[in-house]
PDB file of C-alpha atoms in Angstrom:
ATOM      1  CA  GLN A 184       0.165 -33.299  15.876  1.00  0.00           C
ATOM      2  CA  VAL A 185       0.101 -30.442  13.396  1.00  0.00           C
ATOM      3  CA  GLN A 186       3.262 -28.356  13.186  1.00  0.00           C
ATOM      4  CA  LEU A 187       3.973 -25.164  11.271  1.00  0.00           C
ATOM      5  CA  GLN A 188       7.360 -23.713  10.373  1.00  0.00           C
ATOM      6  CA  GLU A 189       8.002 -20.310   8.821  1.00  0.00           C
ATOM      7  CA  SER A 190      10.962 -19.676   6.546  1.00  0.00           C
ATOM      8  CA  GLY A 191      12.283 -16.794   4.511  1.00  0.00           C
ATOM      9  CA  PRO A 192      14.766 -13.924   4.492  1.00  0.00           C
ATOM     10  CA  GLY A 193      15.313 -12.198   7.798  1.00  0.00           C
ATOM     11  CA  LEU A 194      16.286  -8.924   6.143  1.00  0.00           C
ATOM     12  CA  VAL A 195      14.412  -7.119   3.384  1.00  0.00           C
ATOM     13  CA  LYS A 196      15.259  -3.754   1.855  1.00  0.00           C
ATOM     14  CA  PRO A 197      12.713  -0.928   1.863  1.00  0.00           C
ATOM     15  CA  SER A 198      10.390  -0.900  -1.167  1.00  0.00           C
ATOM     16  CA  GLU A 199      11.128  -4.560  -1.893  1.00  0.00           C
ATOM     17  CA  THR A 200       8.884  -7.605  -1.421  1.00  0.00           C
ATOM     18  CA  LEU A 201       8.785  -9.690   1.754  1.00  0.00           C
ATOM     19  CA  SER A 202       8.273 -13.382   0.981  1.00  0.00           C
ATOM     20  CA  LEU A 203       7.681 -16.061   3.604  1.00  0.00           C
ATOM     21  CA  THR A 204       6.643 -19.688   3.443  1.00  0.00           C
ATOM     22  CA  CYS A 205       4.915 -21.796   6.059  1.00  0.00           C
ATOM     23  CA  ALA A 206       5.553 -25.522   5.864  1.00  0.00           C
ATOM     24  CA  VAL A 207       2.850 -27.637   7.473  1.00  0.00           C
ATOM     25  CA  SER A 208       3.390 -31.135   8.830  1.00  0.00           C
ATOM     26  CA  GLY A 209       1.046 -33.537  10.560  1.00  0.00           C
ATOM     27  CA  TYR A 210      -2.005 -32.341   8.627  1.00  0.00           C
ATOM     28  CA  SER A 211      -2.879 -31.877   4.968  1.00  0.00           C
ATOM     29  CA  ILE A 212      -3.767 -28.291   4.085  1.00  0.00           C
ATOM     30  CA  SER A 213      -6.194 -29.590   1.472  1.00  0.00           C
ATOM     31  CA  SER A 214      -8.177 -31.443   4.156  1.00  0.00           C
ATOM     32  CA  GLY A 215      -9.646 -28.314   5.666  1.00  0.00           C
ATOM     33  CA  TYR A 216      -9.254 -25.415   8.091  1.00  0.00           C
ATOM     34  CA  TYR A 217      -8.123 -21.909   7.325  1.00  0.00           C
ATOM     35  CA  TRP A 218      -4.458 -20.961   7.260  1.00  0.00           C
ATOM     36  CA  GLY A 219      -3.276 -17.515   8.210  1.00  0.00           C
ATOM     37  CA  TRP A 220      -0.502 -15.033   8.803  1.00  0.00           C
ATOM     38  CA  ILE A 221      -0.239 -12.794  11.856  1.00  0.00           C
ATOM     39  CA  ARG A 222       2.553 -10.433  12.845  1.00  0.00           C
ATOM     40  CA  LEU A 223       3.876  -8.775  15.977  1.00  0.00           C
ATOM     41  CA  ALA A 224       5.762  -5.534  15.474  1.00  0.00           C
ATOM     42  CA  PRO A 225       8.109  -4.205  18.164  1.00  0.00           C
ATOM     43  CA  GLY A 226       6.176  -2.402  20.860  1.00  0.00           C
ATOM     44  CA  LYS A 227       2.832  -3.190  19.251  1.00  0.00           C
ATOM     45  CA  GLY A 228       0.105  -5.797  19.493  1.00  0.00           C
ATOM     46  CA  LEU A 229      -0.678  -8.718  17.243  1.00  0.00           C
ATOM     47  CA  GLU A 230      -1.987  -7.865  13.774  1.00  0.00           C
ATOM     48  CA  TRP A 231      -3.928 -10.221  11.516  1.00  0.00           C
ATOM     49  CA  ILE A 232      -2.524 -10.070   7.990  1.00  0.00           C
ATOM     50  CA  GLY A 233      -4.750 -12.495   6.151  1.00  0.00           C
ATOM     51  CA  SER A 234      -6.116 -16.006   5.878  1.00  0.00           C
ATOM     52  CA  LEU A 235      -6.636 -18.611   3.200  1.00  0.00           C
ATOM     53  CA  TYR A 236      -9.002 -21.539   2.902  1.00  0.00           C
ATOM     54  CA  ARG A 237      -8.022 -24.816   1.286  1.00  0.00           C
ATOM     55  CA  SER A 238     -10.009 -23.860  -1.815  1.00  0.00           C
ATOM     56  CA  GLY A 239      -7.720 -20.911  -2.302  1.00  0.00           C
ATOM     57  CA  THR A 240     -10.239 -18.317  -1.107  1.00  0.00           C
ATOM     58  CA  THR A 241      -8.390 -15.544   0.659  1.00  0.00           C
ATOM     59  CA  TYR A 242      -9.280 -12.902   3.221  1.00  0.00           C
ATOM     60  CA  TYR A 243      -6.997  -9.950   3.838  1.00  0.00           C
ATOM     61  CA  ASN A 244      -6.754  -7.225   6.440  1.00  0.00           C
ATOM     62  CA  PRO A 245      -8.110  -4.177   4.593  1.00  0.00           C
ATOM     63  CA  SER A 246      -5.244  -2.082   5.922  1.00  0.00           C
ATOM     64  CA  LEU A 247      -2.760  -4.316   4.079  1.00  0.00           C
ATOM     65  CA  LYS A 248      -4.890  -5.690   1.268  1.00  0.00           C
ATOM     66  CA  SER A 249      -3.290  -3.660  -1.514  1.00  0.00           C
ATOM     67  CA  ARG A 250       0.126  -5.121  -0.692  1.00  0.00           C
ATOM     68  CA  VAL A 251      -0.621  -8.677   0.440  1.00  0.00           C
ATOM     69  CA  THR A 252      -0.932 -11.982  -1.384  1.00  0.00           C
ATOM     70  CA  ILE A 253      -1.389 -15.324   0.369  1.00  0.00           C
ATOM     71  CA  SER A 254      -1.211 -18.456  -1.729  1.00  0.00           C
ATOM     72  CA  VAL A 255      -1.130 -22.208  -1.199  1.00  0.00           C
ATOM     73  CA  ASP A 256       0.913 -25.040  -2.684  1.00  0.00           C
ATOM     74  CA  THR A 257      -0.939 -28.202  -1.746  1.00  0.00           C
ATOM     75  CA  SER A 258       1.659 -30.417  -3.456  1.00  0.00           C
ATOM     76  CA  LYS A 259       4.237 -29.194  -0.943  1.00  0.00           C
ATOM     77  CA  ASN A 260       1.697 -28.763   1.879  1.00  0.00           C
ATOM     78  CA  GLN A 261       2.727 -25.187   2.432  1.00  0.00           C
ATOM     79  CA  PHE A 262       1.338 -21.697   2.062  1.00  0.00           C
ATOM     80  CA  SER A 263       3.050 -18.404   1.445  1.00  0.00           C
ATOM     81  CA  LEU A 264       2.903 -14.707   2.179  1.00  0.00           C
ATOM     82  CA  LYS A 265       4.045 -11.905  -0.093  1.00  0.00           C
ATOM     83  CA  LEU A 266       4.028  -8.311   1.125  1.00  0.00           C
ATOM     84  CA  THR A 267       5.103  -5.706  -1.411  1.00  0.00           C
ATOM     85  CA  SER A 268       6.584  -2.225  -1.032  1.00  0.00           C
ATOM     86  CA  VAL A 269       7.747  -2.833   2.524  1.00  0.00           C
ATOM     87  CA  THR A 270       8.824  -0.083   4.896  1.00  0.00           C
ATOM     88  CA  ALA A 271      10.352  -0.057   8.354  1.00  0.00           C
ATOM     89  CA  ALA A 272       6.804  -0.305   9.729  1.00  0.00           C
ATOM     90  CA  ASP A 273       6.654  -3.852   8.371  1.00  0.00           C
ATOM     91  CA  THR A 274       9.487  -4.973  10.644  1.00  0.00           C
ATOM     92  CA  ALA A 275       7.949  -7.658  12.841  1.00  0.00           C
ATOM     93  CA  VAL A 276       7.904 -11.262  13.896  1.00  0.00           C
ATOM     94  CA  TYR A 277       5.699 -13.050  11.375  1.00  0.00           C
ATOM     95  CA  TYR A 278       3.710 -16.095  12.477  1.00  0.00           C
ATOM     96  CA  CYS A 279       1.780 -18.585  10.420  1.00  0.00           C
ATOM     97  CA  ALA A 280      -1.115 -20.388  12.025  1.00  0.00           C
ATOM     98  CA  ARG A 281      -3.875 -22.908  11.479  1.00  0.00           C
ATOM     99  CA  VAL A 282      -7.176 -21.180  12.026  1.00  0.00           C
ATOM    100  CA  THR A 283     -10.331 -22.855  13.249  1.00  0.00           C
ATOM    101  CA  CYS A 284     -13.566 -21.204  12.128  1.00  0.00           C
ATOM    102  CA  SER A 285     -16.944 -22.219  13.467  1.00  0.00           C
ATOM    103  CA  SER A 286     -20.185 -20.310  13.023  1.00  0.00           C
ATOM    104  CA  GLY A 287     -18.245 -17.289  11.886  1.00  0.00           C
ATOM    105  CA  SER A 288     -15.911 -17.305  14.862  1.00  0.00           C
ATOM    106  CA  CYS A 289     -12.254 -17.844  14.035  1.00  0.00           C
ATOM    107  CA  TYR A 290      -9.271 -18.446  16.284  1.00  0.00           C
ATOM    108  CA  SER A 291      -5.720 -19.720  15.859  1.00  0.00           C
ATOM    109  CA  GLU A 292      -5.084 -22.948  17.679  1.00  0.00           C
ATOM    110  CA  HIS A 293      -1.747 -23.915  16.155  1.00  0.00           C
ATOM    111  CA  TRP A 294       1.099 -21.483  15.537  1.00  0.00           C
ATOM    112  CA  GLY A 295       4.536 -21.585  13.995  1.00  0.00           C
ATOM    113  CA  GLN A 296       7.456 -20.426  16.110  1.00  0.00           C
ATOM    114  CA  GLY A 297       7.624 -17.135  14.216  1.00  0.00           C
ATOM    115  CA  THR A 298      10.318 -15.532  12.117  1.00  0.00           C
ATOM    116  CA  LEU A 299      11.742 -12.058  12.542  1.00  0.00           C
ATOM    117  CA  VAL A 300      11.791  -9.938   9.417  1.00  0.00           C
ATOM    118  CA  THR A 301      13.660  -6.655   9.537  1.00  0.00           C
ATOM    119  CA  VAL A 302      13.171  -4.018   6.867  1.00  0.00           C
ATOM    120  CA  SER A 303      16.355  -2.031   6.480  1.00  0.00           C
ATOM    121  CA  SER A 304      18.768  -0.932   3.815  1.00  0.00           C
TER     122      SER A 304
ATOM    123  CA  GLN B  11      -4.249   2.329  18.647  1.00  0.00           C
ATOM    124  CA  SER B  12      -5.873  -1.095  18.787  1.00  0.00           C
ATOM    125  CA  VAL B  13      -9.561  -1.589  18.101  1.00  0.00           C
ATOM    126  CA  LEU B  14      -9.807  -3.704  21.244  1.00  0.00           C
ATOM    127  CA  THR B  15      -8.488  -1.936  24.341  1.00  0.00           C
ATOM    128  CA  GLN B  16      -6.543  -3.787  27.002  1.00  0.00           C
ATOM    129  CA  PRO B  17      -4.665  -2.402  30.014  1.00  0.00           C
ATOM    130  CA  PRO B  18      -0.934  -2.289  29.198  1.00  0.00           C
ATOM    131  CA  SER B  19      -0.044  -4.093  32.395  1.00  0.00           C
ATOM    132  CA  VAL B  20      -1.464  -5.867  35.416  1.00  0.00           C
ATOM    133  CA  SER B  21       0.271  -7.498  38.343  1.00  0.00           C
ATOM    134  CA  GLY B  22      -0.442  -9.766  41.257  1.00  0.00           C
ATOM    135  CA  ALA B  23       1.232 -11.827  43.908  1.00  0.00           C
ATOM    136  CA  PRO B  24       1.438 -15.616  43.707  1.00  0.00           C
ATOM    137  CA  GLY B  25      -1.860 -17.197  44.650  1.00  0.00           C
ATOM    138  CA  GLN B  26      -3.889 -14.082  43.934  1.00  0.00           C
ATOM    139  CA  ARG B  27      -6.568 -13.517  41.299  1.00  0.00           C
ATOM    140  CA  VAL B  28      -6.142 -11.054  38.463  1.00  0.00           C
ATOM    141  CA  THR B  29      -8.396 -10.006  35.630  1.00  0.00           C
ATOM    142  CA  ILE B  30      -7.555  -8.562  32.245  1.00  0.00           C
ATOM    143  CA  SER B  31     -10.194  -6.556  30.446  1.00  0.00           C
ATOM    144  CA  CYS B  32     -10.771  -6.256  26.719  1.00  0.00           C
ATOM    145  CA  THR B  33     -13.025  -3.382  25.730  1.00  0.00           C
ATOM    146  CA  GLY B  34     -14.500  -3.149  22.273  1.00  0.00           C
ATOM    147  CA  SER B  35     -17.450  -1.476  20.604  1.00  0.00           C
ATOM    148  CA  SER B  36     -20.728  -2.074  18.818  1.00  0.00           C
ATOM    149  CA  SER B  37     -18.931  -3.246  15.683  1.00  0.00           C
ATOM    150  CA  ASN B  38     -17.037  -6.066  17.352  1.00  0.00           C
ATOM    151  CA  ILE B  39     -17.674  -7.515  20.811  1.00  0.00           C
ATOM    152  CA  GLY B  40     -20.899  -5.540  21.204  1.00  0.00           C
ATOM    153  CA  ALA B  41     -22.147  -6.909  17.903  1.00  0.00           C
ATOM    154  CA  GLY B  42     -21.995 -10.392  19.323  1.00  0.00           C
ATOM    155  CA  TYR B  43     -18.707 -11.549  17.866  1.00  0.00           C
ATOM    156  CA  ASP B  44     -16.850 -14.053  19.991  1.00  0.00           C
ATOM    157  CA  VAL B  45     -13.695 -13.239  21.930  1.00  0.00           C
ATOM    158  CA  HIS B  46     -10.616 -15.424  22.098  1.00  0.00           C
ATOM    159  CA  TRP B  47      -7.566 -15.081  24.347  1.00  0.00           C
ATOM    160  CA  TYR B  48      -3.913 -15.906  23.780  1.00  0.00           C
ATOM    161  CA  GLN B  49      -0.963 -16.194  26.129  1.00  0.00           C
ATOM    162  CA  GLN B  50       2.501 -15.339  24.847  1.00  0.00           C
ATOM    163  CA  LEU B  51       5.354 -16.402  27.085  1.00  0.00           C
ATOM    164  CA  PRO B  52       8.665 -14.567  26.546  1.00  0.00           C
ATOM    165  CA  GLY B  53      10.365 -15.650  23.326  1.00  0.00           C
ATOM    166  CA  THR B  54       7.610 -18.004  22.258  1.00  0.00           C
ATOM    167  CA  ALA B  55       4.652 -17.991  19.875  1.00  0.00           C
ATOM    168  CA  PRO B  56       1.192 -17.085  21.149  1.00  0.00           C
ATOM    169  CA  LYS B  57      -0.800 -19.965  22.592  1.00  0.00           C
ATOM    170  CA  LEU B  58      -4.573 -20.224  22.479  1.00  0.00           C
ATOM    171  CA  LEU B  59      -5.827 -19.869  26.042  1.00  0.00           C
ATOM    172  CA  ILE B  60      -9.590 -19.319  25.722  1.00  0.00           C
ATOM    173  CA  TYR B  61     -11.773 -19.695  22.644  1.00  0.00           C
ATOM    174  CA  VAL B  62     -15.336 -18.603  21.968  1.00  0.00           C
ATOM    175  CA  ASN B  63     -15.508 -16.424  25.072  1.00  0.00           C
ATOM    176  CA  SER B  64     -15.142 -19.035  27.786  1.00  0.00           C
ATOM    177  CA  ASN B  65     -13.876 -22.349  26.451  1.00  0.00           C
ATOM    178  CA  ARG B  66     -10.501 -23.786  27.381  1.00  0.00           C
ATOM    179  CA  PRO B  67      -8.506 -25.928  24.945  1.00  0.00           C
ATOM    180  CA  SER B  68      -7.317 -29.251  26.256  1.00  0.00           C
ATOM    181  CA  GLY B  69      -4.367 -28.793  28.568  1.00  0.00           C
ATOM    182  CA  VAL B  70      -5.180 -25.267  29.735  1.00  0.00           C
ATOM    183  CA  PRO B  71      -5.640 -25.226  33.519  1.00  0.00           C
ATOM    184  CA  ASP B  72      -9.033 -24.283  34.896  1.00  0.00           C
ATOM    185  CA  ARG B  73      -7.313 -21.396  36.705  1.00  0.00           C
ATOM    186  CA  PHE B  74      -7.910 -19.540  33.456  1.00  0.00           C
ATOM    187  CA  SER B  75     -11.446 -18.448  32.620  1.00  0.00           C
ATOM    188  CA  GLY B  76     -13.073 -16.073  30.183  1.00  0.00           C
ATOM    189  CA  SER B  77     -16.288 -14.127  30.100  1.00  0.00           C
ATOM    190  CA  LYS B  78     -18.044 -11.652  27.855  1.00  0.00           C
ATOM    191  CA  SER B  79     -20.701  -9.034  28.505  1.00  0.00           C
ATOM    192  CA  GLY B  80     -21.897  -6.167  26.363  1.00  0.00           C
ATOM    193  CA  THR B  81     -18.963  -4.558  24.589  1.00  0.00           C
ATOM    194  CA  SER B  82     -16.313  -6.086  26.849  1.00  0.00           C
ATOM    195  CA  ALA B  83     -14.682  -9.358  27.739  1.00  0.00           C
ATOM    196  CA  SER B  84     -12.473 -10.445  30.599  1.00  0.00           C
ATOM    197  CA  LEU B  85      -9.821 -13.030  31.274  1.00  0.00           C
ATOM    198  CA  ALA B  86      -9.485 -14.131  34.881  1.00  0.00           C
ATOM    199  CA  ILE B  87      -6.527 -15.983  36.314  1.00  0.00           C
ATOM    200  CA  THR B  88      -6.827 -17.451  39.790  1.00  0.00           C
ATOM    201  CA  GLY B  89      -4.093 -18.972  41.943  1.00  0.00           C
ATOM    202  CA  LEU B  90      -1.491 -16.884  40.156  1.00  0.00           C
ATOM    203  CA  GLN B  91       1.780 -18.689  39.478  1.00  0.00           C
ATOM    204  CA  ALA B  92       5.192 -17.434  38.413  1.00  0.00           C
ATOM    205  CA  GLU B  93       4.881 -19.221  35.071  1.00  0.00           C
ATOM    206  CA  ASP B  94       1.803 -17.143  34.245  1.00  0.00           C
ATOM    207  CA  GLU B  95       4.044 -14.135  33.684  1.00  0.00           C
ATOM    208  CA  ALA B  96       3.432 -13.387  30.003  1.00  0.00           C
ATOM    209  CA  ASP B  97       1.683 -11.133  27.524  1.00  0.00           C
ATOM    210  CA  TYR B  98      -2.024 -11.738  27.013  1.00  0.00           C
ATOM    211  CA  TYR B  99      -4.036 -10.759  23.940  1.00  0.00           C
ATOM    212  CA  CYS B 100      -7.742 -10.743  23.183  1.00  0.00           C
ATOM    213  CA  GLN B 101      -9.074 -11.217  19.654  1.00  0.00           C
ATOM    214  CA  SER B 102     -12.430 -10.745  17.973  1.00  0.00           C
ATOM    215  CA  TYR B 103     -13.921  -9.750  14.618  1.00  0.00           C
ATOM    216  CA  ASP B 104     -14.818  -6.218  13.619  1.00  0.00           C
ATOM    217  CA  SER B 105     -17.602  -5.786  11.075  1.00  0.00           C
ATOM    218  CA  SER B 106     -16.752  -2.165  10.299  1.00  0.00           C
ATOM    219  CA  LEU B 107     -13.184  -3.083   9.418  1.00  0.00           C
ATOM    220  CA  SER B 108     -14.070  -6.505   7.997  1.00  0.00           C
ATOM    221  CA  ALA B 109     -11.066  -7.830   9.838  1.00  0.00           C
ATOM    222  CA  TRP B 110     -10.074 -10.031  12.701  1.00  0.00           C
ATOM    223  CA  VAL B 111      -8.668  -7.703  15.345  1.00  0.00           C
ATOM    224  CA  PHE B 112      -6.497  -8.057  18.420  1.00  0.00           C
ATOM    225  CA  GLY B 113      -6.126  -6.064  21.565  1.00  0.00           C
ATOM    226  CA  GLY B 114      -2.873  -4.267  22.213  1.00  0.00           C
ATOM    227  CA  GLY B 115      -1.804  -6.855  24.736  1.00  0.00           C
ATOM    228  CA  THR B 116      -1.432  -6.881  28.514  1.00  0.00           C
ATOM    229  CA  LYS B 117       1.781  -7.725  30.292  1.00  0.00           C
ATOM    230  CA  LEU B 118       1.138  -9.747  33.437  1.00  0.00           C
ATOM    231  CA  THR B 119       3.791  -9.469  36.130  1.00  0.00           C
ATOM    232  CA  VAL B 120       3.811 -11.929  39.007  1.00  0.00           C
ATOM    233  CA  LEU B 121       5.247 -10.080  41.985  1.00  0.00           C
TER     234      LEU B 121
END
């Protein structure tokens, strides 16, 4: 059974970089699937941040693309999110997920428990 | 403002049937992109409820069903139970934005 676990600082100062890691167990990232980050800000709906394929190909939400980098470390079976120049609007629960894509249709079948990141000085 | 529009809240009594709508446009649902639904119980991560418009993952009760028509999709829940009280989100792809998009979420209250 695949499991995902987010980790990283719970508090980030404005203008700094948010860095999170998602450790995957029960499945090898290099074997397939897409791997993504999604967030849920207070009082708002879910927002797709970006996704990565095992080859390293990445897809980012255009609204965040200039600030986002998603990378993979297959040796540690984990992938990471970096979001630069954060503001209070980036305060959210961040989830990592395994994404199934078939015929252009993608959905997240396995999710991490989520980690709250607060942007504040 | 979410690209996919959902009612902020719906409610129903135990045993009743409720539906949650997800309205999009010609660049997402209307363009033929599939719709997926997630259930988020309080304090937990979202859970895939319906994928590719009307398919249920293993373990999801058949009380939950999904449909899609034109620029909209719907999630129906029959035989409402107290444990169904949660937030529900629809998701699709938007070609104008080149992004996977979610609805704003609907809070289901079981009366």
